[in-house]
Coordinates of C-alpha atoms in Angstrom, one line a residue:
M75 CA 16.2 88.4 -220.7
A76 CA 16.2 85.3 -218.4
K77 CA 19.6 84.2 -217.2
A78 CA 21.0 80.8 -217.6
K79 CA 21.2 78.6 -214.6
R80 CA 23.7 76.1 -213.3
G81 CA 23.1 72.4 -213.7
H82 CA 25.0 69.3 -214.9
G83 CA 25.7 67.9 -218.4
G84 CA 22.9 65.3 -218.2
E85 CA 20.4 68.2 -217.8
L86 CA 21.8 70.0 -220.7
L87 CA 21.5 66.8 -222.9
V88 CA 17.9 66.3 -221.9
D89 CA 17.2 69.9 -222.6
A90 CA 18.6 69.5 -226.1
L91 CA 16.4 66.4 -226.6
R92 CA 13.3 68.4 -225.6
T93 CA 14.4 71.2 -227.9
H94 CA 14.3 68.8 -230.8
G95 CA 10.9 67.4 -229.9
A96 CA 12.0 64.0 -228.5
D97 CA 9.0 62.3 -226.8
Q98 CA 10.3 58.7 -226.3
V99 CA 13.5 57.2 -225.0
F100 CA 14.3 53.4 -225.0
C101 CA 17.0 52.4 -222.6
V102 CA 18.7 49.9 -220.3
P103 CA 19.9 51.9 -217.3
G104 CA 23.6 52.2 -216.5
E105 CA 25.8 53.9 -214.0
S106 CA 27.7 55.7 -216.8
Y107 CA 24.8 57.9 -217.6
L108 CA 23.1 58.3 -214.2
A109 CA 23.1 62.1 -214.7
V110 CA 20.8 61.7 -217.8
L111 CA 18.4 59.5 -215.9
D112 CA 18.3 62.1 -213.2
A113 CA 17.5 64.8 -215.7
L114 CA 14.8 62.6 -217.3
H115 CA 13.1 62.6 -213.9
D116 CA 12.2 66.2 -214.5
A117 CA 11.1 65.8 -218.1
P118 CA 7.7 64.1 -218.0
E119 CA 7.0 64.9 -221.7
I120 CA 9.7 62.4 -222.6
R121 CA 8.4 58.9 -222.0
V122 CA 11.1 56.5 -220.8
T123 CA 10.7 52.8 -221.7
V124 CA 13.1 50.6 -219.7
C125 CA 14.0 47.4 -221.7
R126 CA 15.5 44.1 -220.7
Q127 CA 18.4 44.0 -223.1
E128 CA 20.2 46.7 -225.0
G129 CA 19.7 44.9 -228.3
G130 CA 15.9 45.0 -227.7
A131 CA 16.1 48.7 -226.7
A132 CA 18.0 49.6 -229.9
M133 CA 15.6 47.6 -232.1
M134 CA 12.7 49.5 -230.4
A135 CA 14.4 52.8 -231.3
D136 CA 14.8 51.5 -234.9
A137 CA 11.1 50.7 -235.1
Y138 CA 10.2 54.1 -233.8
G139 CA 12.4 55.7 -236.5
K140 CA 10.8 53.6 -239.2
L141 CA 7.2 54.4 -238.1
T142 CA 7.7 58.2 -237.5
G143 CA 10.5 59.4 -239.6
R144 CA 12.0 61.0 -236.5
P145 CA 15.1 59.6 -234.8
G146 CA 14.5 56.8 -232.4
I147 CA 16.4 57.6 -229.2
C148 CA 18.2 54.8 -227.3
F149 CA 20.5 55.1 -224.2
V150 CA 22.8 52.3 -223.1
T151 CA 25.8 52.0 -220.8
R152 CA 29.4 51.4 -221.9
G153 CA 31.1 48.2 -222.9
P154 CA 28.6 45.3 -222.9
G155 CA 25.7 47.7 -223.2
A156 CA 27.0 49.1 -226.4
T157 CA 28.0 45.8 -227.8
N158 CA 24.5 44.4 -227.2
A159 CA 23.0 47.5 -228.8
S160 CA 25.1 47.1 -231.9
A161 CA 22.6 44.6 -233.4
G162 CA 20.0 47.3 -233.5
V163 CA 22.5 49.9 -234.9
H164 CA 23.3 47.5 -237.7
I165 CA 19.6 47.0 -238.5
A166 CA 19.1 50.8 -238.6
F167 CA 22.1 51.2 -240.9
Q168 CA 21.0 48.6 -243.5
D169 CA 17.4 49.6 -243.2
S170 CA 18.1 53.4 -243.4
S171 CA 16.2 54.1 -240.2
P172 CA 16.8 57.4 -238.3
M173 CA 18.2 56.6 -234.9
I174 CA 20.5 58.1 -232.2
L175 CA 22.3 55.8 -229.8
F176 CA 23.7 57.5 -226.7
V177 CA 26.4 55.5 -225.0
G178 CA 27.8 56.1 -221.5
Q179 CA 31.6 56.2 -221.5
V180 CA 34.3 56.1 -219.0
G181 CA 35.5 59.3 -217.4
R182 CA 37.8 61.5 -219.4
D183 CA 40.6 61.1 -216.9
M184 CA 40.5 57.3 -217.5
K185 CA 40.6 57.3 -221.3
E186 CA 43.2 55.1 -223.1
R187 CA 43.9 52.9 -220.1
E188 CA 41.4 50.1 -220.9
A189 CA 39.4 51.2 -217.9
F190 CA 36.4 49.2 -216.8
Q191 CA 34.2 48.5 -219.8
E192 CA 36.1 51.1 -221.9
I193 CA 35.7 50.9 -225.7
D194 CA 36.6 53.3 -228.5
Y195 CA 33.2 53.6 -230.1
R196 CA 34.5 55.4 -233.2
R197 CA 36.4 52.2 -234.0
M198 CA 33.8 49.8 -232.7
F199 CA 30.8 51.1 -234.8
G200 CA 33.0 52.0 -237.8
Q201 CA 30.8 51.7 -240.9
M202 CA 27.7 50.8 -238.9
A203 CA 26.7 54.4 -238.3
K204 CA 26.5 57.6 -240.4
W205 CA 28.4 59.6 -237.7
I206 CA 30.1 58.6 -234.5
A207 CA 31.5 61.1 -232.0
E208 CA 32.4 61.6 -228.4
V209 CA 31.3 64.7 -226.5
D210 CA 34.2 65.9 -224.3
D211 CA 32.8 69.3 -223.4
A212 CA 29.3 69.6 -221.9
S213 CA 28.9 73.1 -223.4
R214 CA 28.9 71.5 -226.9
L215 CA 26.1 69.1 -226.2
P216 CA 23.4 71.2 -227.9
E217 CA 25.7 71.4 -231.0
F218 CA 26.3 67.6 -231.1
V219 CA 22.6 66.7 -230.5
A220 CA 21.5 69.2 -233.2
R221 CA 23.9 67.6 -235.7
A222 CA 22.8 64.1 -234.6
F223 CA 19.2 64.8 -235.4
Q224 CA 20.0 66.4 -238.7
T225 CA 22.4 63.6 -239.8
A226 CA 20.1 60.8 -238.8
T227 CA 17.2 62.1 -240.9
S228 CA 18.7 63.8 -243.9
G229 CA 19.8 62.2 -247.2
R230 CA 19.8 58.4 -246.6
P231 CA 18.6 58.2 -243.0
G232 CA 20.5 56.1 -240.6
P233 CA 21.9 55.7 -237.1
V234 CA 24.2 58.2 -235.2
V235 CA 26.2 57.2 -232.1
L236 CA 27.3 59.7 -229.5
S237 CA 29.6 58.7 -226.7
L238 CA 29.1 60.5 -223.4
P239 CA 31.9 60.4 -220.8
E240 CA 30.5 59.9 -217.4
D241 CA 32.2 62.9 -215.7
M242 CA 31.2 65.2 -218.6
L243 CA 27.5 64.3 -217.9
S244 CA 27.8 64.7 -214.1
G245 CA 30.0 67.8 -214.3
P246 CA 28.7 71.4 -214.2
A247 CA 26.9 73.0 -217.2
E248 CA 25.2 76.2 -218.1
L249 CA 21.5 75.5 -218.7
P250 CA 19.2 77.8 -220.8
A251 CA 16.5 79.4 -218.6
T252 CA 13.7 78.0 -220.8
V253 CA 13.3 75.2 -223.2
R254 CA 13.7 76.5 -226.8
A255 CA 11.3 76.0 -229.6
M256 CA 10.4 72.4 -230.3
E257 CA 11.4 70.6 -233.6
S258 CA 14.3 72.9 -234.4
W259 CA 15.6 70.3 -236.8
R260 CA 14.0 69.6 -240.2
R261 CA 14.8 66.8 -242.7
L262 CA 16.6 68.3 -245.6
E263 CA 14.4 68.0 -248.7
T264 CA 15.9 67.1 -252.1
H265 CA 13.6 67.7 -255.0
P266 CA 13.9 66.2 -258.5
G267 CA 14.7 68.7 -261.2
S268 CA 12.1 69.4 -263.8
G269 CA 14.5 68.1 -266.4
D270 CA 14.7 64.8 -264.6
M271 CA 11.0 64.4 -264.6
Q272 CA 10.7 65.4 -268.3
A273 CA 13.4 62.8 -269.1
L274 CA 11.5 60.2 -267.1
A275 CA 8.3 60.9 -269.0
K276 CA 10.1 60.6 -272.3
M277 CA 11.6 57.3 -271.3
L278 CA 8.2 56.0 -270.3
Q279 CA 6.6 57.1 -273.6
G280 CA 9.2 55.1 -275.4
A281 CA 8.8 51.9 -273.3
E282 CA 6.8 48.8 -274.0
R283 CA 7.2 46.9 -270.7
P284 CA 7.9 49.3 -267.9
F285 CA 8.0 48.3 -264.2
L286 CA 8.0 50.4 -261.1
L287 CA 9.9 49.1 -258.1
L288 CA 9.4 50.9 -254.7
G289 CA 11.5 50.7 -251.6
G290 CA 14.0 52.5 -249.5
P291 CA 13.6 55.0 -246.7
G292 CA 11.8 58.2 -246.0
W293 CA 8.3 57.4 -247.2
S294 CA 5.1 58.8 -245.7
G295 CA 1.4 58.2 -246.1
K296 CA 1.2 61.2 -248.4
A297 CA 4.1 59.8 -250.5
A298 CA 2.4 56.4 -250.8
E299 CA -0.7 58.2 -252.0
D300 CA 1.2 60.2 -254.5
I301 CA 3.0 57.2 -256.0
R302 CA -0.3 55.4 -256.3
Q303 CA -1.7 58.3 -258.4
F304 CA 1.4 58.1 -260.6
A305 CA 1.1 54.3 -261.1
E306 CA -2.6 54.6 -261.8
A307 CA -2.2 57.5 -264.4
W308 CA 0.6 55.6 -266.2
R309 CA -1.0 52.2 -265.7
L310 CA 2.3 50.8 -264.3
P311 CA 2.8 47.4 -262.7
V312 CA 4.2 48.0 -259.3
G313 CA 6.5 45.8 -257.2
V314 CA 8.0 46.5 -253.8
A315 CA 11.5 45.7 -252.6
F316 CA 12.4 43.2 -249.9
R317 CA 10.4 43.8 -246.7
R318 CA 9.0 47.1 -248.0
Q319 CA 5.6 45.7 -248.9
D320 CA 3.6 48.4 -247.1
H321 CA 4.9 51.0 -249.6
F322 CA 2.0 50.1 -252.0
D323 CA -1.5 48.8 -251.3
N324 CA -1.2 45.0 -252.0
G325 CA -4.9 44.9 -252.9
H326 CA -4.5 47.5 -255.6
S327 CA -5.0 46.3 -259.2
N328 CA -1.5 47.6 -260.1
Y329 CA 0.2 45.6 -257.4
A330 CA 2.5 42.9 -258.8
G331 CA 4.1 41.6 -255.6
D332 CA 7.4 41.7 -253.6
V333 CA 10.8 41.5 -255.2
G334 CA 12.7 39.6 -252.5
I335 CA 13.4 36.2 -251.1
G336 CA 11.2 33.5 -252.6
I337 CA 10.1 35.8 -255.4
N338 CA 7.1 34.7 -257.6
P339 CA 8.8 33.2 -260.7
K340 CA 6.4 35.1 -263.0
L341 CA 7.3 38.3 -261.2
S342 CA 11.0 37.6 -261.5
K343 CA 10.5 37.0 -265.3
R344 CA 8.6 40.3 -265.5
V345 CA 11.4 42.3 -263.9
R346 CA 14.1 40.6 -266.0
E347 CA 12.2 41.3 -269.2
S348 CA 11.1 44.9 -268.4
D349 CA 12.5 47.4 -270.9
L350 CA 12.3 50.2 -268.4
L351 CA 12.9 49.6 -264.7
I352 CA 12.1 52.6 -262.4
A353 CA 13.6 51.9 -259.0
A354 CA 12.1 54.6 -256.6
G355 CA 14.0 54.3 -253.3
P356 CA 15.6 50.9 -253.0
R357 CA 19.4 50.6 -252.9
L358 CA 19.0 47.5 -255.2
G359 CA 20.8 45.3 -252.8
E360 CA 21.4 41.6 -252.7
M361 CA 17.9 40.5 -251.4
T362 CA 16.0 42.7 -253.8
T363 CA 18.0 41.7 -256.9
S364 CA 18.2 38.0 -256.1
G365 CA 21.9 38.0 -255.4
Y366 CA 22.5 40.7 -258.1
S367 CA 21.2 38.4 -260.8
L368 CA 17.9 40.1 -261.7
I369 CA 19.7 43.1 -263.1
D370 CA 23.1 43.1 -264.9
I371 CA 26.0 44.8 -263.2
P372 CA 27.2 47.4 -263.6
K373 CA 25.2 48.4 -266.7
P374 CA 21.7 46.8 -267.0
K375 CA 20.8 45.6 -270.4
H376 CA 17.6 47.6 -270.3
P377 CA 17.2 51.2 -269.3
L378 CA 17.2 51.9 -265.5
V379 CA 15.9 54.9 -263.7
H380 CA 17.2 55.0 -260.1
I381 CA 15.8 57.5 -257.6
H382 CA 17.5 57.7 -254.2
P383 CA 17.9 60.4 -251.4
D384 CA 21.6 59.7 -251.1
A385 CA 23.8 60.9 -254.0
E386 CA 26.5 58.4 -253.1
E387 CA 24.1 55.5 -253.5
L388 CA 23.4 56.4 -257.1
G389 CA 25.9 54.6 -259.3
R390 CA 27.4 52.7 -256.4
V391 CA 26.5 49.3 -257.9
Y392 CA 24.3 50.0 -260.9
Q393 CA 24.9 52.6 -263.6
A394 CA 21.5 54.1 -264.3
D395 CA 20.5 55.7 -267.5
L396 CA 18.7 58.3 -265.4
A397 CA 19.8 58.9 -261.8
I398 CA 17.6 61.2 -259.8
H399 CA 18.9 62.5 -256.5
A400 CA 15.7 63.1 -254.6
G401 CA 13.8 62.3 -251.4
L402 CA 11.1 59.8 -251.9
P403 CA 8.2 62.1 -250.8
E404 CA 9.5 64.8 -253.1
F405 CA 9.9 62.4 -256.1
A406 CA 6.4 60.9 -255.4
A407 CA 4.8 64.4 -255.3
A408 CA 6.5 65.3 -258.7
A409 CA 5.6 62.0 -260.2
A410 CA 1.9 62.4 -259.3
Q411 CA 1.9 65.6 -261.3
L412 CA 3.5 64.0 -264.4
A413 CA 0.8 64.0 -267.1
A414 CA 0.3 60.6 -268.8
P415 CA -0.5 60.3 -272.5
S416 CA -4.0 59.5 -273.6
S417 CA -2.9 56.2 -275.1
I418 CA -0.6 53.8 -273.2
G419 CA 1.0 51.0 -275.1
W420 CA 1.4 48.6 -272.2
A421 CA -2.2 48.9 -271.1
G422 CA -3.3 45.7 -269.4
Q423 CA 0.1 44.7 -268.1
A424 CA -0.6 46.0 -264.6
E425 CA -3.8 44.0 -264.3
Q426 CA -2.0 40.9 -265.6
A427 CA 0.8 41.3 -263.1
H428 CA -1.8 41.7 -260.3
A429 CA -3.6 38.5 -261.4
E430 CA -0.3 36.7 -261.2
Y431 CA 0.2 38.0 -257.7
L432 CA -3.2 36.9 -256.6
D433 CA -2.6 33.4 -257.9
W434 CA 0.8 33.3 -256.1
N435 CA -0.9 34.8 -252.9
A436 CA -3.5 32.0 -252.8
P437 CA -2.9 29.6 -249.8
V438 CA -0.9 26.4 -250.6
R439 CA -0.8 23.3 -248.5
T440 CA 2.3 21.9 -246.8
V441 CA 2.8 18.8 -244.6
G442 CA 1.5 18.7 -241.1
E443 CA -1.6 19.7 -239.0
V444 CA -0.8 23.4 -239.2
Q445 CA -1.2 25.3 -242.4
M446 CA 0.7 28.6 -242.0
A447 CA -0.6 29.9 -245.4
E448 CA -4.2 29.5 -244.2
I449 CA -3.4 31.2 -240.8
V450 CA -1.8 34.2 -242.4
S451 CA -4.6 34.5 -245.0
W452 CA -7.1 34.4 -242.2
L453 CA -5.3 37.1 -240.3
T454 CA -5.3 39.3 -243.3
A455 CA -9.1 39.0 -243.5
R456 CA -9.6 39.4 -239.8
L457 CA -7.3 42.4 -239.0
P458 CA -8.0 46.0 -239.9
E459 CA -6.0 47.5 -242.8
D460 CA -3.9 49.6 -240.4
A461 CA -2.7 46.6 -238.3
I462 CA 1.1 46.6 -237.8
I463 CA 2.8 43.3 -238.6
C464 CA 6.3 42.8 -237.2
N465 CA 8.8 40.0 -237.7
G466 CA 12.4 39.1 -237.3
A467 CA 14.3 36.6 -239.6
G468 CA 13.7 33.0 -240.4
N469 CA 11.8 30.8 -242.8
Y470 CA 8.6 31.4 -240.9
A471 CA 8.7 35.0 -242.2
T472 CA 8.3 33.7 -245.8
W473 CA 4.7 32.8 -245.1
V474 CA 4.0 36.3 -243.8
H475 CA 5.6 38.0 -246.7
R476 CA 3.9 35.9 -249.3
F477 CA 0.4 35.5 -247.9
H478 CA -0.3 38.7 -245.9
R479 CA -1.6 41.7 -247.8
Y480 CA -0.3 45.0 -246.6
R481 CA -2.8 47.7 -247.3
H482 CA -1.7 50.8 -245.3
Y483 CA 1.5 52.8 -244.8
P484 CA 3.2 52.3 -242.3
S485 CA 2.2 48.7 -241.3
Q486 CA 5.3 46.6 -241.8
L487 CA 8.3 46.4 -239.4
A488 CA 10.8 43.8 -240.7
P489 CA 14.6 44.1 -240.9
T490 CA 16.0 44.1 -244.4
S491 CA 19.3 43.2 -242.7
G492 CA 17.8 39.8 -241.9
S493 CA 18.4 40.2 -238.1
M494 CA 16.8 37.6 -235.8
G495 CA 15.1 38.7 -232.6
Y496 CA 13.5 41.9 -234.1
G497 CA 9.8 41.2 -234.1
T498 CA 9.0 41.3 -230.4
P499 CA 10.8 44.6 -229.5
A500 CA 9.6 46.2 -232.7
A501 CA 6.1 45.3 -231.8
V502 CA 6.5 46.8 -228.3
A503 CA 7.6 50.1 -229.8
A504 CA 4.8 50.1 -232.3
K505 CA 2.2 49.5 -229.7
L506 CA 3.5 52.3 -227.5
L507 CA 3.3 54.6 -230.5
F508 CA -0.1 53.4 -231.7
P509 CA -2.0 51.9 -228.8
E510 CA -5.3 51.9 -230.8
R511 CA -3.9 49.7 -233.6
P512 CA -3.5 45.9 -233.5
V513 CA 0.2 45.0 -233.4
I514 CA 1.2 41.4 -234.3
A515 CA 4.7 40.0 -234.0
F516 CA 5.8 36.9 -235.8
A517 CA 8.8 35.0 -234.5
G518 CA 10.4 31.7 -235.0
D519 CA 11.4 29.6 -231.9
G520 CA 15.0 30.6 -232.3
C521 CA 14.1 34.1 -233.3
F522 CA 11.9 34.7 -230.3
L523 CA 14.4 33.5 -227.7
M524 CA 16.9 36.2 -228.9
N525 CA 14.9 39.1 -227.6
G526 CA 11.7 37.4 -226.3
Q527 CA 12.4 38.9 -222.8
E528 CA 11.0 42.2 -224.1
L529 CA 7.6 40.5 -223.6
A530 CA 8.3 41.5 -220.0
T531 CA 8.6 45.1 -221.2
A532 CA 5.3 44.8 -223.0
V533 CA 3.7 43.6 -219.8
Q534 CA 5.3 46.4 -217.7
Y535 CA 4.0 49.2 -220.0
G536 CA 0.7 47.7 -221.0
A537 CA 1.7 47.3 -224.7
N538 CA -0.9 44.7 -225.6
I539 CA 0.8 43.0 -228.5
V540 CA 0.2 39.5 -229.8
V541 CA 3.3 37.4 -230.5
L542 CA 3.0 34.4 -232.7
V543 CA 5.9 32.0 -232.1
V544 CA 6.2 29.5 -235.0
N545 CA 7.9 26.6 -233.4
N546 CA 9.6 23.8 -235.4
G547 CA 12.3 22.9 -232.9
M548 CA 15.3 24.2 -235.0
Y549 CA 17.0 27.1 -236.7
G550 CA 14.9 26.3 -239.8
T551 CA 16.6 28.5 -242.3
I552 CA 20.0 27.2 -241.5
R553 CA 18.7 23.6 -241.5
M554 CA 17.2 24.2 -245.0
H555 CA 20.6 25.5 -246.3
Q556 CA 22.4 22.7 -244.5
E557 CA 20.2 20.0 -246.2
R558 CA 20.8 21.8 -249.5
E559 CA 24.6 21.9 -249.2
Y560 CA 25.4 19.0 -246.9
P561 CA 22.4 16.6 -247.1
S562 CA 21.7 14.3 -244.2
R563 CA 24.6 15.8 -242.2
V564 CA 22.6 17.7 -239.5
S565 CA 24.9 19.7 -237.2
A566 CA 24.2 22.5 -234.7
T567 CA 20.7 23.4 -235.9
G568 CA 18.4 21.5 -233.5
L569 CA 16.8 23.3 -230.6
T570 CA 15.2 22.2 -227.3
N571 CA 12.6 24.8 -226.5
P572 CA 10.6 25.8 -223.4
D573 CA 6.8 25.7 -223.3
F574 CA 6.4 29.2 -224.9
A575 CA 2.8 29.6 -223.6
A576 CA 3.9 28.8 -220.0
L577 CA 6.8 31.2 -220.4
A578 CA 4.5 34.0 -221.5
Q579 CA 2.2 33.3 -218.6
A580 CA 5.3 33.5 -216.3
Y581 CA 5.9 37.0 -217.7
G582 CA 2.3 37.9 -216.9
A583 CA 1.1 37.6 -220.5
H584 CA -1.7 35.5 -221.9
G585 CA -0.3 32.3 -223.4
E586 CA -1.7 29.4 -225.6
I587 CA -0.5 26.6 -227.8
V588 CA -2.0 25.8 -231.2
A589 CA -1.2 22.5 -232.9
R590 CA -3.9 22.5 -235.6
T591 CA -5.0 25.1 -238.1
E592 CA -8.6 25.1 -236.9
D593 CA -7.6 26.0 -233.4
F594 CA -5.8 29.2 -234.3
A595 CA -8.8 31.5 -234.9
P596 CA -10.4 31.0 -231.5
A597 CA -7.0 31.2 -229.8
F598 CA -6.3 34.5 -231.6
E599 CA -9.6 35.9 -230.6
R600 CA -8.9 35.0 -226.9
A601 CA -5.5 36.7 -227.2
L602 CA -7.0 39.9 -228.6
A603 CA -9.6 39.9 -225.8
A604 CA -7.1 39.1 -223.0
G605 CA -6.5 42.8 -222.1
R606 CA -2.8 42.2 -221.8
P607 CA 0.1 41.1 -224.0
A608 CA -0.4 37.6 -225.5
L609 CA 1.6 34.9 -227.0
I610 CA 0.4 32.0 -229.2
E611 CA 2.9 29.2 -229.8
I612 CA 2.2 27.6 -233.2
R613 CA 3.7 24.1 -233.4
I614 CA 4.4 23.2 -237.0
D615 CA 5.8 20.1 -238.6
P616 CA 9.6 20.5 -239.0
E617 CA 9.1 19.2 -242.6
A618 CA 7.1 22.3 -243.5
I619 CA 10.2 24.3 -244.1
T620 CA 8.9 26.5 -247.0
A621 CA 5.6 27.0 -248.8
R622 CA 7.1 25.2 -251.8
Q623 CA 9.2 22.4 -250.5
S624 CA 9.4 20.1 -247.5
L625 CA 12.7 19.4 -245.8
S626 CA 12.8 15.9 -247.2
E627 CA 12.2 17.2 -250.7
I628 CA 15.1 19.6 -250.4
R629 CA 17.3 16.8 -249.0
A630 CA 16.3 14.4 -251.8
A631 CA 17.0 17.0 -254.5
S632 CA 20.4 17.7 -253.1
L633 CA 21.3 14.0 -252.9
E634 CA 20.1 13.4 -256.4
K635 CA 22.2 16.4 -257.6
A636 CA 25.2 15.0 -255.8
D637 CA 24.8 11.6 -257.3
A638 CA 24.4 13.0 -260.8
G639 CA 27.6 15.1 -260.3
S640 CA 29.6 12.0 -259.2

């Protein structure tokens, strides 16, 4: 039997990562975890991507977790590094993405003195993570890392934070003679009971207007295929939760649209009037329920079936008639085997719902020389079905969500937490994972400048993404709400922006400006052919604030309402 050898804690930590099959680390280097960086030097099977800001690194880790189902790994230094990374941790928590954030910490002999950049991470991250711990003894690193992988992926997935004292990492540790078996962790599978599925079938047979709503974490390509078979067999209209549009083929005849911000009014009516809502995966949060107005709280007026991998989520807000504690792949597999009756009373409702979606999905015109609906529709026709579309937060994203058709799982990276700055770093992570697939990042002007420096990371690693910056010279979503609530009193929402195309070129990327709809297609083709990361700045009229209303129309309606109230 080979004997253990002497090393340092950083080596033991990297050995544990290798044991669990980690193949990618996103980081911003810091002196507090130099021992880990030293150990990674001798672990070529773990690719290290050095980022430009810890928030971008954490968002890349979140995107990795979404796309693979395995924990995205992020390393940051103490203090400012951890606080910067907290934006990505919050996204991973609300989006239920498996992720592990390793934070360098002050030495153990300096604790509780407010030493340089010292923070108590248990208190700092609080409810933002599933588990937060500090490793004081290097010999326990394998134990803590094993638990981190298991916790991040099981039940409702989410982020884990491990604090690593600097002297623990650099101090001596006993290393195993050889790396142990890969993938020693496994997601805990929770299967629906046969009684649950029989009860679901009985409820379906008694329904007249059922509706299937998909969302939540833990899906896979196989699960998406299984749920498609279930929807087809039972001829169910299918909607998807906010920013989970890739869970069901948007071109399928059963697809009814997304239940989120700016919902199709006909779809909203359909959900409200359904006499059996089957929510497979979503938490049924604020965005998916239109501010908790689509479904009555706590007891919906119509029967609700709620399926979720976290038992604590079931009954948290809505009291379901049938609550099924199950992972989504396991539920989908069982649902695909659920025999449908020969005669279905709601036949034709799915096709009608899809026709309503297609009508809503057709491009609409807004003010200005650039028509974003036409651009997004053109991209849908131009790109392959497995293209990955990323975005952060802002009104520009409403055009993507409404007019792009997601056909493949996974193909959407968008934060349900509504965090700005996500699109560019998420696209970098996606392109590193899937270099053969086109990866497009949408960003607003304000959104891009929050983490746009990760375009330099894309250039450094040859991640040939295409970033589309929709520039209207303001924080558009906030301006929209401002005009709605305080019309004609503009404050703190205007922006003076750089020449984004020139900025991209300074990074070493391809850059262009588009100011007319007809100029977009040739610019996009040049961007794809550039052989390097690319950015297209799309300059839109500030009045084109949504696909339905101009800024002036919102202001006028608000002023009219105020006059009527007075």
